[in-house]
Amino acid sequence: MIVVLLLLSIFLLYVTAPRGTLWHEATRLPVLWYQALRSRQPKATLKRINYGPHLRQYYLYCEPKLPSANPPRWIIYFHGGSWRWGKPDYFRVHAHILAGLGYHVILPSYRPCPQHNYSHIAADLKALLRNLDQKHADWSPQATIAGGMSAGGHLSALMALDANLIREALPNARSIAGFFALGAPLDLEQMPKSFAIRDLAGSREDPLFSKANPAAHLPLQPQQRGLIIHGDQDGMVPVAAARAFVQKAKGSSNDIAFHQIERGTHLSIAAWPFQNEQVRQIITNWLSQNPTPPKP
């Protein structure tokens, strides 16, 4: 009886929770997980490569499905999950789509919160970059785009914008070519207080908070491009955080594209490989227009 009542309660929340609320998003999360794990869409064949001794310090690598550009182009696609949940292994459909555009695809894992915070994640990003530089002779930062959904979009923006991160990983390298962020908390100052943000970055007065805030690392570096996609009814990451970031970014760069999706929720944006053709088309068009990088 208790199980029946619980399932009935979940069903009632599913059909009655209004868009733009956490309940609306939470009741649809199992559907997204099912799509990621059980989708009949083609999935990429991936090779696992460790970049550190910790169980979560690894990435999955997928070769391009089309002849690669010269020089080759790369995408580092970070998974979401509030910096604590999720695994790159669930994103084989994403990798197949991105590799189909002619990109080498990297799906990284990293040490999660709450056992770790952004200082550890930043160290993992540096170790990842050093490993790519050592293991892949044709990889270069200027031929690389970072991207991701939610927490993954947040990390992709930091990889692109934090000049110290690249410099400390590869002292002689230039910044990566750009990033795309989907439903991502790009200005932590605009985010409601939560355990997820505090576990990641500490209190707002903590120096780590500024280091973990993509908006604090603006402007874009020369030649960088950015794509921001956000639903206007996102119940997990307020669209105001994306708008504030874009407003700050556009003050110094015109190479930021912002798409606010009407009636878009957090999880409808996250479902871009499965059912959101509008968002998928925006991403693929933007990546297809990515200029040919200079040869390293």
PDB file of C-alpha atoms in Angstrom:
ATOM      1  CA  MET A   1       0.000   0.000   0.000  1.00  0.00           C
ATOM      2  CA  ILE A   2       2.823   2.405   0.849  1.00  0.00           C
ATOM      3  CA  VAL A   3       4.475   1.761  -2.528  1.00  0.00           C
ATOM      4  CA  VAL A   4       1.179   2.354  -4.334  1.00  0.00           C
ATOM      5  CA  LEU A   5       0.642   5.642  -2.500  1.00  0.00           C
ATOM      6  CA  LEU A   6       4.205   6.712  -3.269  1.00  0.00           C
ATOM      7  CA  LEU A   7       3.828   5.945  -6.979  1.00  0.00           C
ATOM      8  CA  LEU A   8       0.475   7.735  -7.053  1.00  0.00           C
ATOM      9  CA  SER A   9       2.028  10.784  -5.399  1.00  0.00           C
ATOM     10  CA  ILE A  10       4.832  10.851  -7.949  1.00  0.00           C
ATOM     11  CA  PHE A  11       2.335  10.537 -10.792  1.00  0.00           C
ATOM     12  CA  LEU A  12       0.237  13.406  -9.411  1.00  0.00           C
ATOM     13  CA  LEU A  13       3.353  15.569  -9.137  1.00  0.00           C
ATOM     14  CA  TYR A  14       4.312  14.635 -12.684  1.00  0.00           C
ATOM     15  CA  VAL A  15       0.999  15.802 -14.127  1.00  0.00           C
ATOM     16  CA  THR A  16       0.357  18.795 -11.845  1.00  0.00           C
ATOM     17  CA  ALA A  17       3.749  20.370 -11.040  1.00  0.00           C
ATOM     18  CA  PRO A  18       3.998  23.583 -13.082  1.00  0.00           C
ATOM     19  CA  ARG A  19       6.872  24.278 -15.444  1.00  0.00           C
ATOM     20  CA  GLY A  20       9.665  26.314 -13.942  1.00  0.00           C
ATOM     21  CA  THR A  21       9.625  24.447 -10.619  1.00  0.00           C
ATOM     22  CA  LEU A  22      12.035  21.936  -9.134  1.00  0.00           C
ATOM     23  CA  TRP A  23       9.209  19.398  -8.745  1.00  0.00           C
ATOM     24  CA  HIS A  24       8.484  19.544 -12.469  1.00  0.00           C
ATOM     25  CA  GLU A  25      12.133  18.849 -13.250  1.00  0.00           C
ATOM     26  CA  ALA A  26      12.598  16.153 -10.599  1.00  0.00           C
ATOM     27  CA  THR A  27       9.626  14.047 -11.712  1.00  0.00           C
ATOM     28  CA  ARG A  28      10.979  14.002 -15.279  1.00  0.00           C
ATOM     29  CA  LEU A  29      14.555  13.085 -14.383  1.00  0.00           C
ATOM     30  CA  PRO A  30      13.936   9.298 -14.486  1.00  0.00           C
ATOM     31  CA  VAL A  31      12.621   9.684 -18.044  1.00  0.00           C
ATOM     32  CA  LEU A  32      15.863  11.367 -19.116  1.00  0.00           C
ATOM     33  CA  TRP A  33      17.937   8.670 -17.424  1.00  0.00           C
ATOM     34  CA  TYR A  34      15.937   5.998 -19.222  1.00  0.00           C
ATOM     35  CA  GLN A  35      16.437   7.738 -22.558  1.00  0.00           C
ATOM     36  CA  ALA A  36      20.199   7.989 -21.982  1.00  0.00           C
ATOM     37  CA  LEU A  37      20.557   4.338 -20.984  1.00  0.00           C
ATOM     38  CA  ARG A  38      17.930   2.648 -23.181  1.00  0.00           C
ATOM     39  CA  SER A  39      17.766   4.822 -26.270  1.00  0.00           C
ATOM     40  CA  ARG A  40      17.816   2.895 -29.547  1.00  0.00           C
ATOM     41  CA  GLN A  41      19.720   5.715 -31.201  1.00  0.00           C
ATOM     42  CA  PRO A  42      23.261   4.839 -32.320  1.00  0.00           C
ATOM     43  CA  LYS A  43      25.830   4.959 -29.540  1.00  0.00           C
ATOM     44  CA  ALA A  44      29.523   5.652 -29.915  1.00  0.00           C
ATOM     45  CA  THR A  45      32.242   3.094 -29.325  1.00  0.00           C
ATOM     46  CA  LEU A  46      34.444   4.620 -26.662  1.00  0.00           C
ATOM     47  CA  LYS A  47      37.915   3.951 -25.322  1.00  0.00           C
ATOM     48  CA  ARG A  48      38.571   4.548 -21.617  1.00  0.00           C
ATOM     49  CA  ILE A  49      41.781   6.390 -20.710  1.00  0.00           C
ATOM     50  CA  ASN A  50      42.886   7.175 -17.147  1.00  0.00           C
ATOM     51  CA  TYR A  51      44.474  10.547 -16.453  1.00  0.00           C
ATOM     52  CA  GLY A  52      45.019  10.058 -12.713  1.00  0.00           C
ATOM     53  CA  PRO A  53      44.989   7.409  -9.955  1.00  0.00           C
ATOM     54  CA  HIS A  54      41.497   8.160  -8.581  1.00  0.00           C
ATOM     55  CA  LEU A  55      38.607   5.971  -9.749  1.00  0.00           C
ATOM     56  CA  ARG A  56      36.876   9.010 -11.286  1.00  0.00           C
ATOM     57  CA  GLN A  57      39.961  10.423 -13.030  1.00  0.00           C
ATOM     58  CA  TYR A  58      39.344   9.063 -16.504  1.00  0.00           C
ATOM     59  CA  TYR A  59      37.810  10.021 -19.821  1.00  0.00           C
ATOM     60  CA  LEU A  60      36.152   8.225 -22.717  1.00  0.00           C
ATOM     61  CA  TYR A  61      37.491   8.889 -26.206  1.00  0.00           C
ATOM     62  CA  CYS A  62      35.597   8.622 -29.486  1.00  0.00           C
ATOM     63  CA  GLU A  63      37.118   9.003 -32.931  1.00  0.00           C
ATOM     64  CA  PRO A  64      35.284  11.151 -35.520  1.00  0.00           C
ATOM     65  CA  LYS A  65      32.756   9.408 -37.767  1.00  0.00           C
ATOM     66  CA  LEU A  66      33.643  11.651 -40.703  1.00  0.00           C
ATOM     67  CA  PRO A  67      37.117  12.424 -42.078  1.00  0.00           C
ATOM     68  CA  SER A  68      38.594  14.802 -39.526  1.00  0.00           C
ATOM     69  CA  ALA A  69      39.513  18.359 -40.420  1.00  0.00           C
ATOM     70  CA  ASN A  70      43.132  19.352 -40.879  1.00  0.00           C
ATOM     71  CA  PRO A  71      44.132  20.107 -38.207  1.00  0.00           C
ATOM     72  CA  PRO A  72      41.723  17.814 -36.322  1.00  0.00           C
ATOM     73  CA  ARG A  73      38.928  19.346 -34.238  1.00  0.00           C
ATOM     74  CA  TRP A  74      38.112  18.231 -30.729  1.00  0.00           C
ATOM     75  CA  ILE A  75      35.174  18.518 -28.311  1.00  0.00           C
ATOM     76  CA  ILE A  76      35.449  17.988 -24.569  1.00  0.00           C
ATOM     77  CA  TYR A  77      31.863  17.311 -23.434  1.00  0.00           C
ATOM     78  CA  PHE A  78      31.230  17.399 -19.667  1.00  0.00           C
ATOM     79  CA  HIS A  79      28.282  15.578 -18.131  1.00  0.00           C
ATOM     80  CA  GLY A  80      25.872  17.291 -15.736  1.00  0.00           C
ATOM     81  CA  GLY A  81      24.617  16.220 -12.312  1.00  0.00           C
ATOM     82  CA  SER A  82      25.234  19.033  -9.790  1.00  0.00           C
ATOM     83  CA  TRP A  83      28.988  18.207  -9.800  1.00  0.00           C
ATOM     84  CA  ARG A  84      28.219  15.018  -7.868  1.00  0.00           C
ATOM     85  CA  TRP A  85      26.109  12.640  -9.984  1.00  0.00           C
ATOM     86  CA  GLY A  86      26.355  11.226 -13.456  1.00  0.00           C
ATOM     87  CA  LYS A  87      29.022   9.444 -15.461  1.00  0.00           C
ATOM     88  CA  PRO A  88      30.398  10.001 -18.964  1.00  0.00           C
ATOM     89  CA  ASP A  89      29.394   6.413 -19.764  1.00  0.00           C
ATOM     90  CA  TYR A  90      25.756   7.579 -20.010  1.00  0.00           C
ATOM     91  CA  PHE A  91      26.549   9.947 -22.888  1.00  0.00           C
ATOM     92  CA  ARG A  92      27.352   7.570 -25.743  1.00  0.00           C
ATOM     93  CA  VAL A  93      24.499   8.962 -27.851  1.00  0.00           C
ATOM     94  CA  HIS A  94      25.866  12.492 -27.364  1.00  0.00           C
ATOM     95  CA  ALA A  95      29.332  11.321 -28.399  1.00  0.00           C
ATOM     96  CA  HIS A  96      27.958   9.625 -31.523  1.00  0.00           C
ATOM     97  CA  ILE A  97      26.214  12.842 -32.630  1.00  0.00           C
ATOM     98  CA  LEU A  98      29.270  15.041 -32.004  1.00  0.00           C
ATOM     99  CA  ALA A  99      31.649  12.572 -33.649  1.00  0.00           C
ATOM    100  CA  GLY A 100      29.287  12.559 -36.626  1.00  0.00           C
ATOM    101  CA  LEU A 101      30.169  16.225 -37.151  1.00  0.00           C
ATOM    102  CA  GLY A 102      33.819  15.278 -37.641  1.00  0.00           C
ATOM    103  CA  TYR A 103      35.048  15.968 -34.104  1.00  0.00           C
ATOM    104  CA  HIS A 104      37.226  13.846 -31.869  1.00  0.00           C
ATOM    105  CA  VAL A 105      35.134  13.587 -28.680  1.00  0.00           C
ATOM    106  CA  ILE A 106      36.340  13.464 -25.074  1.00  0.00           C
ATOM    107  CA  LEU A 107      33.858  12.649 -22.267  1.00  0.00           C
ATOM    108  CA  PRO A 108      35.625  13.381 -18.952  1.00  0.00           C
ATOM    109  CA  SER A 109      34.917  12.172 -15.452  1.00  0.00           C
ATOM    110  CA  TYR A 110      36.242  14.034 -12.399  1.00  0.00           C
ATOM    111  CA  ARG A 111      36.303  13.762  -8.620  1.00  0.00           C
ATOM    112  CA  PRO A 112      32.796  14.691  -7.438  1.00  0.00           C
ATOM    113  CA  CYS A 113      31.311  16.763  -4.646  1.00  0.00           C
ATOM    114  CA  PRO A 114      30.671  16.642  -1.744  1.00  0.00           C
ATOM    115  CA  GLN A 115      33.830  14.649  -0.989  1.00  0.00           C
ATOM    116  CA  HIS A 116      35.713  17.116  -3.208  1.00  0.00           C
ATOM    117  CA  ASN A 117      35.245  20.754  -4.217  1.00  0.00           C
ATOM    118  CA  TYR A 118      36.173  22.990  -7.124  1.00  0.00           C
ATOM    119  CA  SER A 119      39.854  23.099  -6.156  1.00  0.00           C
ATOM    120  CA  HIS A 120      40.023  19.332  -6.779  1.00  0.00           C
ATOM    121  CA  ILE A 121      37.926  19.541  -9.939  1.00  0.00           C
ATOM    122  CA  ALA A 122      40.181  22.311 -11.307  1.00  0.00           C
ATOM    123  CA  ALA A 123      43.202  20.105 -10.608  1.00  0.00           C
ATOM    124  CA  ASP A 124      41.463  17.315 -12.544  1.00  0.00           C
ATOM    125  CA  LEU A 125      40.808  19.620 -15.504  1.00  0.00           C
ATOM    126  CA  LYS A 126      44.516  20.500 -15.602  1.00  0.00           C
ATOM    127  CA  ALA A 127      45.510  16.842 -15.386  1.00  0.00           C
ATOM    128  CA  LEU A 128      43.053  16.062 -18.193  1.00  0.00           C
ATOM    129  CA  LEU A 129      44.575  18.740 -20.435  1.00  0.00           C
ATOM    130  CA  ARG A 130      48.105  17.492 -19.759  1.00  0.00           C
ATOM    131  CA  ASN A 131      47.034  13.945 -20.586  1.00  0.00           C
ATOM    132  CA  LEU A 132      45.428  15.019 -23.876  1.00  0.00           C
ATOM    133  CA  ASP A 133      48.622  16.869 -24.765  1.00  0.00           C
ATOM    134  CA  GLN A 134      50.740  13.798 -23.998  1.00  0.00           C
ATOM    135  CA  LYS A 135      48.520  11.014 -25.395  1.00  0.00           C
ATOM    136  CA  HIS A 136      47.179  12.595 -28.595  1.00  0.00           C
ATOM    137  CA  ALA A 137      49.818  14.020 -30.913  1.00  0.00           C
ATOM    138  CA  ASP A 138      47.261  15.906 -33.033  1.00  0.00           C
ATOM    139  CA  TRP A 139      45.404  17.511 -30.101  1.00  0.00           C
ATOM    140  CA  SER A 140      45.785  21.231 -29.428  1.00  0.00           C
ATOM    141  CA  PRO A 141      43.849  23.683 -27.227  1.00  0.00           C
ATOM    142  CA  GLN A 142      43.123  26.095 -30.091  1.00  0.00           C
ATOM    143  CA  ALA A 143      41.429  23.231 -31.983  1.00  0.00           C
ATOM    144  CA  THR A 144      39.230  22.357 -28.988  1.00  0.00           C
ATOM    145  CA  ILE A 145      35.677  23.310 -28.004  1.00  0.00           C
ATOM    146  CA  ALA A 146      34.388  22.511 -24.505  1.00  0.00           C
ATOM    147  CA  GLY A 147      30.699  21.906 -23.944  1.00  0.00           C
ATOM    148  CA  GLY A 148      28.195  20.450 -21.554  1.00  0.00           C
ATOM    149  CA  MET A 149      24.820  20.524 -19.863  1.00  0.00           C
ATOM    150  CA  SER A 150      24.125  22.101 -16.465  1.00  0.00           C
ATOM    151  CA  ALA A 151      27.189  21.484 -14.236  1.00  0.00           C
ATOM    152  CA  GLY A 152      28.960  20.275 -17.371  1.00  0.00           C
ATOM    153  CA  GLY A 153      28.266  23.583 -19.125  1.00  0.00           C
ATOM    154  CA  HIS A 154      29.624  25.394 -16.072  1.00  0.00           C
ATOM    155  CA  LEU A 155      32.894  23.439 -16.294  1.00  0.00           C
ATOM    156  CA  SER A 156      33.130  23.955 -20.047  1.00  0.00           C
ATOM    157  CA  ALA A 157      32.895  27.726 -19.541  1.00  0.00           C
ATOM    158  CA  LEU A 158      35.604  27.642 -16.876  1.00  0.00           C
ATOM    159  CA  MET A 159      37.896  25.594 -19.113  1.00  0.00           C
ATOM    160  CA  ALA A 160      37.508  28.228 -21.818  1.00  0.00           C
ATOM    161  CA  LEU A 161      37.552  31.402 -19.716  1.00  0.00           C
ATOM    162  CA  ASP A 162      39.997  30.723 -16.894  1.00  0.00           C
ATOM    163  CA  ALA A 163      43.311  31.618 -18.519  1.00  0.00           C
ATOM    164  CA  ASN A 164      45.217  30.450 -15.445  1.00  0.00           C
ATOM    165  CA  LEU A 165      43.775  26.960 -15.777  1.00  0.00           C
ATOM    166  CA  ILE A 166      45.262  26.430 -19.241  1.00  0.00           C
ATOM    167  CA  ARG A 167      48.473  28.254 -18.342  1.00  0.00           C
ATOM    168  CA  GLU A 168      49.087  26.126 -15.255  1.00  0.00           C
ATOM    169  CA  ALA A 169      48.342  22.909 -17.151  1.00  0.00           C
ATOM    170  CA  LEU A 170      50.279  23.742 -20.319  1.00  0.00           C
ATOM    171  CA  PRO A 171      52.501  26.814 -19.833  1.00  0.00           C
ATOM    172  CA  ASN A 172      53.132  27.368 -23.547  1.00  0.00           C
ATOM    173  CA  ALA A 173      49.568  26.739 -24.760  1.00  0.00           C
ATOM    174  CA  ARG A 174      46.876  29.165 -25.821  1.00  0.00           C
ATOM    175  CA  SER A 175      43.276  29.097 -24.584  1.00  0.00           C
ATOM    176  CA  ILE A 176      40.779  26.697 -26.129  1.00  0.00           C
ATOM    177  CA  ALA A 177      38.702  27.922 -29.069  1.00  0.00           C
ATOM    178  CA  GLY A 178      35.392  28.299 -27.236  1.00  0.00           C
ATOM    179  CA  PHE A 179      32.560  26.641 -25.365  1.00  0.00           C
ATOM    180  CA  PHE A 180      28.863  25.866 -25.445  1.00  0.00           C
ATOM    181  CA  ALA A 181      26.791  25.712 -22.274  1.00  0.00           C
ATOM    182  CA  LEU A 182      23.266  24.309 -21.964  1.00  0.00           C
ATOM    183  CA  GLY A 183      21.144  25.182 -18.940  1.00  0.00           C
ATOM    184  CA  ALA A 184      24.339  26.012 -17.072  1.00  0.00           C
ATOM    185  CA  PRO A 185      24.935  28.093 -13.910  1.00  0.00           C
ATOM    186  CA  LEU A 186      27.285  30.581 -15.545  1.00  0.00           C
ATOM    187  CA  ASP A 187      26.988  33.321 -12.932  1.00  0.00           C
ATOM    188  CA  LEU A 188      27.041  31.789  -9.462  1.00  0.00           C
ATOM    189  CA  GLU A 189      26.170  35.149  -7.918  1.00  0.00           C
ATOM    190  CA  GLN A 190      22.739  34.830  -9.530  1.00  0.00           C
ATOM    191  CA  MET A 191      22.104  31.322  -8.222  1.00  0.00           C
ATOM    192  CA  PRO A 192      19.946  30.612  -5.171  1.00  0.00           C
ATOM    193  CA  LYS A 193      21.819  29.385  -2.127  1.00  0.00           C
ATOM    194  CA  SER A 194      22.035  25.601  -2.173  1.00  0.00           C
ATOM    195  CA  PHE A 195      24.082  22.725  -0.816  1.00  0.00           C
ATOM    196  CA  ALA A 196      25.279  21.943  -4.354  1.00  0.00           C
ATOM    197  CA  ILE A 197      26.815  25.403  -4.839  1.00  0.00           C
ATOM    198  CA  ARG A 198      28.236  25.495  -1.322  1.00  0.00           C
ATOM    199  CA  ASP A 199      29.822  22.047  -1.666  1.00  0.00           C
ATOM    200  CA  LEU A 200      31.387  23.127  -4.951  1.00  0.00           C
ATOM    201  CA  ALA A 201      32.596  26.627  -4.124  1.00  0.00           C
ATOM    202  CA  GLY A 202      32.112  27.384  -0.439  1.00  0.00           C
ATOM    203  CA  SER A 203      30.447  30.544   0.807  1.00  0.00           C
ATOM    204  CA  ARG A 204      30.122  33.621  -1.405  1.00  0.00           C
ATOM    205  CA  GLU A 205      32.946  35.258   0.581  1.00  0.00           C
ATOM    206  CA  ASP A 206      35.289  32.324  -0.024  1.00  0.00           C
ATOM    207  CA  PRO A 207      38.025  33.004  -2.650  1.00  0.00           C
ATOM    208  CA  LEU A 208      37.155  29.622  -4.149  1.00  0.00           C
ATOM    209  CA  PHE A 209      33.671  30.944  -4.995  1.00  0.00           C
ATOM    210  CA  SER A 210      35.122  33.513  -7.373  1.00  0.00           C
ATOM    211  CA  LYS A 211      37.475  30.951  -8.942  1.00  0.00           C
ATOM    212  CA  ALA A 212      34.503  28.644  -9.553  1.00  0.00           C
ATOM    213  CA  ASN A 213      32.331  31.393 -11.060  1.00  0.00           C
ATOM    214  CA  PRO A 214      32.596  31.586 -14.880  1.00  0.00           C
ATOM    215  CA  ALA A 215      31.299  35.163 -14.898  1.00  0.00           C
ATOM    216  CA  ALA A 216      34.275  36.211 -12.775  1.00  0.00           C
ATOM    217  CA  HIS A 217      36.632  35.093 -15.570  1.00  0.00           C
ATOM    218  CA  LEU A 218      35.128  37.214 -18.336  1.00  0.00           C
ATOM    219  CA  PRO A 219      35.900  38.589 -20.894  1.00  0.00           C
ATOM    220  CA  LEU A 220      36.387  35.950 -23.564  1.00  0.00           C
ATOM    221  CA  GLN A 221      39.911  35.533 -24.837  1.00  0.00           C
ATOM    222  CA  PRO A 222      40.694  36.817 -28.358  1.00  0.00           C
ATOM    223  CA  GLN A 223      39.257  34.541 -31.095  1.00  0.00           C
ATOM    224  CA  GLN A 224      37.074  32.636 -28.618  1.00  0.00           C
ATOM    225  CA  ARG A 225      33.401  31.880 -29.320  1.00  0.00           C
ATOM    226  CA  GLY A 226      30.566  31.030 -26.964  1.00  0.00           C
ATOM    227  CA  LEU A 227      27.093  29.525 -27.295  1.00  0.00           C
ATOM    228  CA  ILE A 228      24.569  29.734 -24.441  1.00  0.00           C
ATOM    229  CA  ILE A 229      21.237  27.883 -24.583  1.00  0.00           C
ATOM    230  CA  HIS A 230      18.751  28.159 -21.716  1.00  0.00           C
ATOM    231  CA  GLY A 231      15.065  27.438 -21.217  1.00  0.00           C
ATOM    232  CA  ASP A 232      12.891  30.308 -20.043  1.00  0.00           C
ATOM    233  CA  GLN A 233      11.139  27.908 -17.619  1.00  0.00           C
ATOM    234  CA  ASP A 234      14.214  26.191 -16.188  1.00  0.00           C
ATOM    235  CA  GLY A 235      13.300  24.969 -12.693  1.00  0.00           C
ATOM    236  CA  MET A 236      16.855  24.105 -11.623  1.00  0.00           C
ATOM    237  CA  VAL A 237      19.068  26.906 -12.956  1.00  0.00           C
ATOM    238  CA  PRO A 238      17.269  30.266 -13.189  1.00  0.00           C
ATOM    239  CA  VAL A 239      17.444  31.790 -16.649  1.00  0.00           C
ATOM    240  CA  ALA A 240      18.502  35.019 -14.910  1.00  0.00           C
ATOM    241  CA  ALA A 241      21.931  33.461 -14.316  1.00  0.00           C
ATOM    242  CA  ALA A 242      22.387  32.940 -18.062  1.00  0.00           C
ATOM    243  CA  ARG A 243      21.102  36.414 -18.907  1.00  0.00           C
ATOM    244  CA  ALA A 244      23.454  38.053 -16.392  1.00  0.00           C
ATOM    245  CA  PHE A 245      26.423  36.162 -17.816  1.00  0.00           C
ATOM    246  CA  VAL A 246      25.535  37.045 -21.404  1.00  0.00           C
ATOM    247  CA  GLN A 247      25.073  40.715 -20.523  1.00  0.00           C
ATOM    248  CA  LYS A 248      28.535  40.825 -18.939  1.00  0.00           C
ATOM    249  CA  ALA A 249      30.098  38.890 -21.816  1.00  0.00           C
ATOM    250  CA  LYS A 250      28.560  41.044 -24.542  1.00  0.00           C
ATOM    251  CA  GLY A 251      30.063  44.119 -22.933  1.00  0.00           C
ATOM    252  CA  SER A 252      33.447  42.971 -24.191  1.00  0.00           C
ATOM    253  CA  SER A 253      32.713  40.514 -27.020  1.00  0.00           C
ATOM    254  CA  ASN A 254      30.212  40.104 -29.815  1.00  0.00           C
ATOM    255  CA  ASP A 255      31.059  36.435 -30.286  1.00  0.00           C
ATOM    256  CA  ILE A 256      28.551  35.140 -27.729  1.00  0.00           C
ATOM    257  CA  ALA A 257      25.366  33.602 -29.130  1.00  0.00           C
ATOM    258  CA  PHE A 258      22.436  33.355 -26.700  1.00  0.00           C
ATOM    259  CA  HIS A 259      19.310  31.318 -27.387  1.00  0.00           C
ATOM    260  CA  GLN A 260      16.487  31.469 -24.846  1.00  0.00           C
ATOM    261  CA  ILE A 261      14.134  28.576 -25.594  1.00  0.00           C
ATOM    262  CA  GLU A 262      10.438  29.352 -25.161  1.00  0.00           C
ATOM    263  CA  ARG A 263       8.790  26.981 -22.648  1.00  0.00           C
ATOM    264  CA  GLY A 264      12.126  25.255 -22.293  1.00  0.00           C
ATOM    265  CA  THR A 265      12.839  23.476 -19.010  1.00  0.00           C
ATOM    266  CA  HIS A 266      16.125  22.215 -17.616  1.00  0.00           C
ATOM    267  CA  LEU A 267      15.466  18.651 -18.706  1.00  0.00           C
ATOM    268  CA  SER A 268      13.950  19.503 -22.078  1.00  0.00           C
ATOM    269  CA  ILE A 269      17.246  21.235 -22.910  1.00  0.00           C
ATOM    270  CA  ALA A 270      19.189  18.249 -21.545  1.00  0.00           C
ATOM    271  CA  ALA A 271      17.196  15.948 -23.856  1.00  0.00           C
ATOM    272  CA  TRP A 272      18.672  17.552 -26.999  1.00  0.00           C
ATOM    273  CA  PRO A 273      20.018  14.263 -28.414  1.00  0.00           C
ATOM    274  CA  PHE A 274      16.663  12.470 -27.968  1.00  0.00           C
ATOM    275  CA  GLN A 275      13.671  14.750 -28.521  1.00  0.00           C
ATOM    276  CA  ASN A 276      14.593  18.432 -28.687  1.00  0.00           C
ATOM    277  CA  GLU A 277      15.284  19.000 -32.369  1.00  0.00           C
ATOM    278  CA  GLN A 278      15.394  22.797 -31.950  1.00  0.00           C
ATOM    279  CA  VAL A 279      18.266  22.710 -29.474  1.00  0.00           C
ATOM    280  CA  ARG A 280      20.067  19.963 -31.370  1.00  0.00           C
ATOM    281  CA  GLN A 281      19.928  22.026 -34.557  1.00  0.00           C
ATOM    282  CA  ILE A 282      21.280  25.126 -32.803  1.00  0.00           C
ATOM    283  CA  ILE A 283      24.226  23.132 -31.432  1.00  0.00           C
ATOM    284  CA  THR A 284      25.081  21.352 -34.671  1.00  0.00           C
ATOM    285  CA  ASN A 285      24.797  24.557 -36.726  1.00  0.00           C
ATOM    286  CA  TRP A 286      27.088  26.418 -34.311  1.00  0.00           C
ATOM    287  CA  LEU A 287      29.651  23.627 -34.318  1.00  0.00           C
ATOM    288  CA  SER A 288      29.518  23.342 -38.105  1.00  0.00           C
ATOM    289  CA  GLN A 289      30.318  27.049 -38.371  1.00  0.00           C
ATOM    290  CA  ASN A 290      33.315  26.744 -36.076  1.00  0.00           C
ATOM    291  CA  PRO A 291      36.251  28.299 -37.954  1.00  0.00           C
ATOM    292  CA  THR A 292      39.143  26.056 -38.972  1.00  0.00           C
ATOM    293  CA  PRO A 293      41.709  26.302 -36.162  1.00  0.00           C
ATOM    294  CA  PRO A 294      45.281  27.300 -36.887  1.00  0.00           C
ATOM    295  CA  LYS A 295      47.734  24.442 -37.110  1.00  0.00           C
ATOM    296  CA  PRO A 296      49.690  24.025 -33.874  1.00  0.00           C
TER     297      PRO A 296
END
